Amino acid sequence: MLYITDYHIYTNYSDGTAEPEEYISTAIKKGFKEIGFSEHLNLFRTDLTWCIDMQKVPDYISHISSLKNQLDNIKIKTGFEIDYYPGKEKEINDIISSLNIDYAIGSIHFIGENTVDSSEDFYNGKSFNDIFVHYFEIVFEAIKSGLFDFIAHCDLIRIFGLKYQGNPEPLYRHLAHLMAKHEVALEINTNGKNKPLGEFYPDVRFLHLFKKENVPVCVNSDAHNPGRIGEYFSEAYQLLKDAGYTEMCTFNRRERYMIPADFSLLST
Ligand SMILES: [Zn+2]
């Protein structure tokens, strides 16, 4: 059996629609071995409705911890998806190191004051090539910061399906190189399929570059409701198999462990 995991799930502690227990029962039914929660956390904005209220953080961590101890047919992990801002490394590190979690996901939703994924209006009147490169530069800084175990949807800037004019391969090559160097894992995020983009993050044309650098990988749904756990995973696993991957990574108390992934067992 393939050891199936999903580390990118939101409950109603932030902007998910259900209690952790509902996700867990769905995951067990779908044959998952391990799932982790990843509530949105933003240290610098208190007005974001999709983020966990900082005062609820201790409740969230103790709630998930109590579930870990109740279940022996599935492993449960505690994580956060934390907005990265260049120059704010110390503040982010102070919070992450104070939390008893299994993994920290770094994400870039903001360029300056604005989110890149809320509305296509953000892109109006701007050069998409310039924004694309700028976005990658922030992702590079996030990787080099050493703050995160993996990066969420590392090319989220593709969300609205706008196309980089030219060949973006050198950017992906550098991304893979930095992930390998700084021991940051790659997420295949299947939620891009549900966006105007209609594809996974990252651009799967470049998956072989990550394999070549031996960047550890995990497949995640970015689920905001239980029904999305594991959505499109067999397609993602097939892509990993085609790229030559033979293992996937798991996380426990901020340590990464590699698990053999025999993709030849895929039934699809
Ligand atoms: Zn995100």
CSV table of N, CA and C in Angstrom, one decimal, residues 185-268:
chain,number,residue,atom,x,y,z
A,185,ALA,N,11.2,21.1,1.6
A,185,ALA,CA,10.5,20.2,0.7
A,185,ALA,C,9.6,20.9,-0.3
A,186,LEU,N,9.2,20.1,-1.4
A,186,LEU,CA,8.3,20.6,-2.4
A,186,LEU,C,6.9,20.0,-2.1
A,187,GLU,N,5.9,20.9,-2.3
A,187,GLU,CA,4.6,20.4,-2.2
A,187,GLU,C,4.0,20.3,-3.6
A,188,ILE,N,3.4,19.2,-4.0
A,188,ILE,CA,2.5,19.2,-5.1
A,188,ILE,C,1.1,19.6,-4.5
A,189,ASN,N,0.6,20.7,-4.9
A,189,ASN,CA,-0.7,21.2,-4.4
A,189,ASN,C,-1.7,21.0,-5.4
A,190,THR,N,-2.7,20.1,-5.1
A,190,THR,CA,-3.7,19.7,-6.2
A,190,THR,C,-4.8,20.8,-6.3
A,191,ASN,N,-4.8,21.8,-5.4
A,191,ASN,CA,-5.9,22.7,-5.4
A,191,ASN,C,-5.9,23.7,-6.6
A,192,GLY,N,-4.7,23.8,-7.3
A,192,GLY,CA,-4.6,24.6,-8.5
A,192,GLY,C,-5.6,24.2,-9.5
A,193,LYS,N,-6.0,22.9,-9.5
A,193,LYS,CA,-6.9,22.4,-10.5
A,193,LYS,C,-8.3,23.0,-10.4
A,194,ASN,N,-8.6,23.5,-9.1
A,194,ASN,CA,-9.9,24.1,-8.9
A,194,ASN,C,-9.9,25.6,-9.1
A,195,LYS,N,-8.8,26.1,-9.5
A,195,LYS,CA,-8.6,27.6,-9.7
A,195,LYS,C,-8.7,27.8,-11.2
A,196,PRO,N,-8.8,29.1,-11.7
A,196,PRO,CA,-8.7,29.4,-13.1
A,196,PRO,C,-7.5,28.7,-13.8
A,197,LEU,N,-6.4,28.6,-13.1
A,197,LEU,CA,-5.2,27.9,-13.6
A,197,LEU,C,-5.6,26.5,-14.2
A,198,GLY,N,-6.3,25.7,-13.4
A,198,GLY,CA,-6.7,24.4,-13.8
A,198,GLY,C,-5.6,23.4,-13.8
A,199,GLU,N,-4.5,23.6,-13.1
A,199,GLU,CA,-3.4,22.7,-13.1
A,199,GLU,C,-2.9,22.7,-11.6
A,200,PHE,N,-2.0,21.7,-11.4
A,200,PHE,CA,-1.3,21.7,-10.1
A,200,PHE,C,-0.3,22.8,-9.9
A,201,TYR,N,0.0,23.1,-8.7
A,201,TYR,CA,1.2,23.8,-8.4
A,201,TYR,C,2.2,22.8,-7.9
A,202,PRO,N,3.5,22.8,-8.3
A,202,PRO,CA,4.1,23.7,-9.3
A,202,PRO,C,3.8,23.3,-10.7
A,203,ASP,N,4.2,24.1,-11.6
A,203,ASP,CA,4.1,23.7,-13.1
A,203,ASP,C,4.7,22.3,-13.3
A,204,VAL,N,3.9,21.4,-13.6
A,204,VAL,CA,4.4,20.0,-13.6
A,204,VAL,C,5.4,19.7,-14.8
A,205,ARG,N,5.5,20.6,-15.7
A,205,ARG,CA,6.5,20.5,-16.8
A,205,ARG,C,8.0,20.5,-16.2
A,206,PHE,N,8.1,21.0,-14.9
A,206,PHE,CA,9.4,21.1,-14.3
A,206,PHE,C,9.7,20.2,-13.2
A,207,LEU,N,8.8,19.2,-13.0
A,207,LEU,CA,9.0,18.3,-11.8
A,207,LEU,C,10.3,17.6,-11.9
A,208,HIS,N,10.7,17.2,-13.1
A,208,HIS,CA,12.0,16.5,-13.2
A,208,HIS,C,13.2,17.3,-12.7
A,209,LEU,N,13.1,18.6,-12.7
A,209,LEU,CA,14.2,19.4,-12.1
A,209,LEU,C,14.3,19.2,-10.6
A,210,PHE,N,13.1,19.1,-10.0
A,210,PHE,CA,13.1,18.9,-8.5
A,210,PHE,C,13.7,17.5,-8.2
A,211,LYS,N,13.3,16.5,-9.0
A,211,LYS,CA,13.8,15.1,-8.8
A,211,LYS,C,15.3,15.1,-9.0
A,212,LYS,N,15.8,15.8,-10.0
A,212,LYS,CA,17.2,15.8,-10.3
A,212,LYS,C,18.0,16.3,-9.1
A,213,GLU,N,17.4,17.3,-8.4
A,213,GLU,CA,18.1,17.9,-7.2
A,213,GLU,C,17.8,17.1,-6.0
A,214,ASN,N,17.0,16.0,-6.1
A,214,ASN,CA,16.5,15.2,-5.0
A,214,ASN,C,15.8,16.0,-3.9
A,215,VAL,N,15.0,16.9,-4.4
A,215,VAL,CA,14.1,17.7,-3.4
A,215,VAL,C,13.0,16.8,-2.9
A,216,PRO,N,12.9,16.6,-1.6
A,216,PRO,CA,11.8,15.8,-1.0
A,216,PRO,C,10.5,16.4,-1.4
A,217,VAL,N,9.5,15.5,-1.6
A,217,VAL,CA,8.2,15.9,-2.0
A,217,VAL,C,7.1,15.3,-1.2
A,218,CYS,N,6.0,16.1,-1.1
A,218,CYS,CA,4.7,15.6,-0.6
A,218,CYS,C,3.6,16.1,-1.4
A,219,VAL,N,2.5,15.4,-1.4
A,219,VAL,CA,1.3,15.7,-2.2
A,219,VAL,C,0.2,16.2,-1.2
A,220,ASN,N,-0.3,17.4,-1.5
A,220,ASN,CA,-1.3,18.0,-0.5
A,220,ASN,C,-2.5,18.5,-1.3
A,221,SER,N,-3.6,18.5,-0.6
A,221,SER,CA,-4.9,18.9,-1.2
A,221,SER,C,-5.2,20.4,-1.0
A,222,ASP,N,-4.7,21.0,0.1
A,222,ASP,CA,-5.1,22.4,0.4
A,222,ASP,C,-6.6,22.4,0.6
A,223,ALA,N,-7.1,21.4,1.3
A,223,ALA,CA,-8.6,21.2,1.5
A,223,ALA,C,-9.1,22.2,2.5
A,224,HIS,N,-10.2,22.8,2.1
A,224,HIS,CA,-11.0,23.7,3.1
A,224,HIS,C,-12.3,23.0,3.4
A,225,ASN,N,-12.6,21.8,2.9
A,225,ASN,CA,-13.7,21.0,3.3
A,225,ASN,C,-13.3,19.5,3.2
A,226,PRO,N,-13.9,18.6,4.0
A,226,PRO,CA,-13.4,17.2,4.1
A,226,PRO,C,-13.5,16.5,2.7
A,227,GLY,N,-14.4,16.9,1.9
A,227,GLY,CA,-14.5,16.2,0.6
A,227,GLY,C,-13.3,16.4,-0.3
A,228,ARG,N,-12.5,17.4,0.0
A,228,ARG,CA,-11.4,17.6,-0.9
A,228,ARG,C,-10.1,16.9,-0.5
A,229,ILE,N,-10.1,16.2,0.7
A,229,ILE,CA,-8.9,15.5,1.1
A,229,ILE,C,-8.6,14.4,0.0
A,230,GLY,N,-7.4,14.5,-0.5
A,230,GLY,CA,-6.9,13.5,-1.4
A,230,GLY,C,-7.4,13.7,-2.9
A,231,GLU,N,-8.0,14.8,-3.1
A,231,GLU,CA,-8.6,15.1,-4.4
A,231,GLU,C,-7.4,15.2,-5.5
A,232,TYR,N,-7.6,14.5,-6.6
A,232,TYR,CA,-6.6,14.4,-7.7
A,232,TYR,C,-5.3,13.8,-7.3
A,233,PHE,N,-5.2,13.0,-6.2
A,233,PHE,CA,-3.9,12.5,-5.7
A,233,PHE,C,-3.4,11.5,-6.7
A,234,SER,N,-4.2,10.6,-7.3
A,234,SER,CA,-3.6,9.6,-8.1
A,234,SER,C,-3.0,10.2,-9.3
A,235,GLU,N,-3.5,11.3,-9.8
A,235,GLU,CA,-2.9,12.0,-10.9
A,235,GLU,C,-1.5,12.6,-10.5
A,236,ALA,N,-1.5,13.1,-9.3
A,236,ALA,CA,-0.2,13.7,-8.8
A,236,ALA,C,0.8,12.6,-8.6
A,237,TYR,N,0.4,11.4,-8.0
A,237,TYR,CA,1.3,10.3,-7.8
A,237,TYR,C,1.9,9.8,-9.1
A,238,GLN,N,1.0,9.8,-10.1
A,238,GLN,CA,1.5,9.3,-11.5
A,238,GLN,C,2.6,10.3,-12.0
A,239,LEU,N,2.4,11.5,-11.8
A,239,LEU,CA,3.4,12.5,-12.2
A,239,LEU,C,4.7,12.3,-11.5
A,240,LEU,N,4.6,12.0,-10.2
A,240,LEU,CA,5.8,11.8,-9.4
A,240,LEU,C,6.5,10.5,-9.9
A,241,LYS,N,5.7,9.5,-10.1
A,241,LYS,CA,6.3,8.3,-10.7
A,241,LYS,C,7.0,8.6,-12.0
A,242,ASP,N,6.4,9.3,-12.9
A,242,ASP,CA,7.0,9.6,-14.2
A,242,ASP,C,8.3,10.4,-14.0
A,243,ALA,N,8.3,11.3,-13.0
A,243,ALA,CA,9.5,12.1,-12.8
A,243,ALA,C,10.6,11.3,-12.1
A,244,GLY,N,10.3,10.1,-11.7
A,244,GLY,CA,11.4,9.2,-11.1
A,244,GLY,C,11.4,9.2,-9.6
A,245,TYR,N,10.4,9.8,-9.0
A,245,TYR,CA,10.4,9.7,-7.5
A,245,TYR,C,10.1,8.3,-7.0
A,246,THR,N,10.7,7.9,-5.9
A,246,THR,CA,10.5,6.6,-5.3
A,246,THR,C,10.2,6.8,-3.8
A,247,GLU,N,10.1,8.0,-3.3
A,247,GLU,CA,9.8,8.2,-1.9
A,247,GLU,C,9.1,9.5,-1.7
A,248,MET,N,8.4,9.6,-0.6
A,248,MET,CA,7.8,10.9,-0.2
A,248,MET,C,8.2,11.3,1.2
A,249,CYS,N,8.0,12.5,1.6
A,249,CYS,CA,8.4,12.9,2.9
A,249,CYS,C,7.2,13.0,3.9
A,250,THR,N,7.6,12.7,5.1
A,250,THR,CA,6.6,12.9,6.2
A,250,THR,C,7.3,13.8,7.3
A,251,PHE,N,6.5,14.3,8.2
A,251,PHE,CA,7.0,15.3,9.2
A,251,PHE,C,6.5,14.9,10.6
A,252,ASN,N,7.5,15.1,11.5
A,252,ASN,CA,7.1,14.8,12.9
A,252,ASN,C,8.0,15.7,13.7
A,253,ARG,N,7.4,16.6,14.5
A,253,ARG,CA,8.1,17.5,15.4
A,253,ARG,C,9.2,18.2,14.7
A,254,ARG,N,8.9,18.7,13.6
A,254,ARG,CA,9.9,19.5,12.7
A,254,ARG,C,11.0,18.7,12.2
A,255,GLU,N,10.9,17.4,12.2
A,255,GLU,CA,11.9,16.6,11.5
A,255,GLU,C,11.2,16.0,10.3
A,256,ARG,N,12.0,15.8,9.3
A,256,ARG,CA,11.5,15.2,8.1
A,256,ARG,C,12.0,13.7,8.0
A,257,TYR,N,11.1,12.8,7.6
A,257,TYR,CA,11.4,11.4,7.4
A,257,TYR,C,10.9,11.0,6.0
A,258,MET,N,11.7,10.2,5.3
A,258,MET,CA,11.4,9.7,4.0
A,258,MET,C,10.7,8.4,4.1
A,259,ILE,N,9.6,8.2,3.3
A,259,ILE,CA,8.9,7.0,3.3
A,259,ILE,C,8.9,6.4,1.9
A,260,PRO,N,9.3,5.1,1.7
A,260,PRO,CA,9.3,4.6,0.3
A,260,PRO,C,7.9,4.7,-0.3
A,261,ALA,N,7.8,5.1,-1.6
A,261,ALA,CA,6.5,5.3,-2.3
A,261,ALA,C,6.6,4.4,-3.5
A,262,ASP,N,6.0,3.3,-3.4
A,262,ASP,CA,6.0,2.4,-4.6
A,262,ASP,C,4.8,2.7,-5.5
A,263,PHE,N,5.0,3.7,-6.4
A,263,PHE,CA,3.9,4.2,-7.2
A,263,PHE,C,3.4,3.1,-8.2
A,264,SER,N,4.2,2.0,-8.3
A,264,SER,CA,3.7,0.9,-9.2
A,264,SER,C,2.5,0.3,-8.7
A,265,LEU,N,2.2,0.5,-7.4
A,265,LEU,CA,1.0,0.0,-6.8
A,265,LEU,C,-0.3,0.8,-7.2
A,266,LEU,N,-0.1,1.9,-7.9
A,266,LEU,CA,-1.2,2.7,-8.2
A,266,LEU,C,-2.2,1.8,-9.0
A,267,SER,N,-3.5,1.9,-8.6
A,267,SER,CA,-4.5,1.1,-9.2
A,267,SER,C,-5.1,1.8,-10.5
A,268,THR,N,-4.8,3.1,-10.5
A,268,THR,CA,-5.5,3.8,-11.7
A,268,THR,C,-4.6,3.6,-12.9
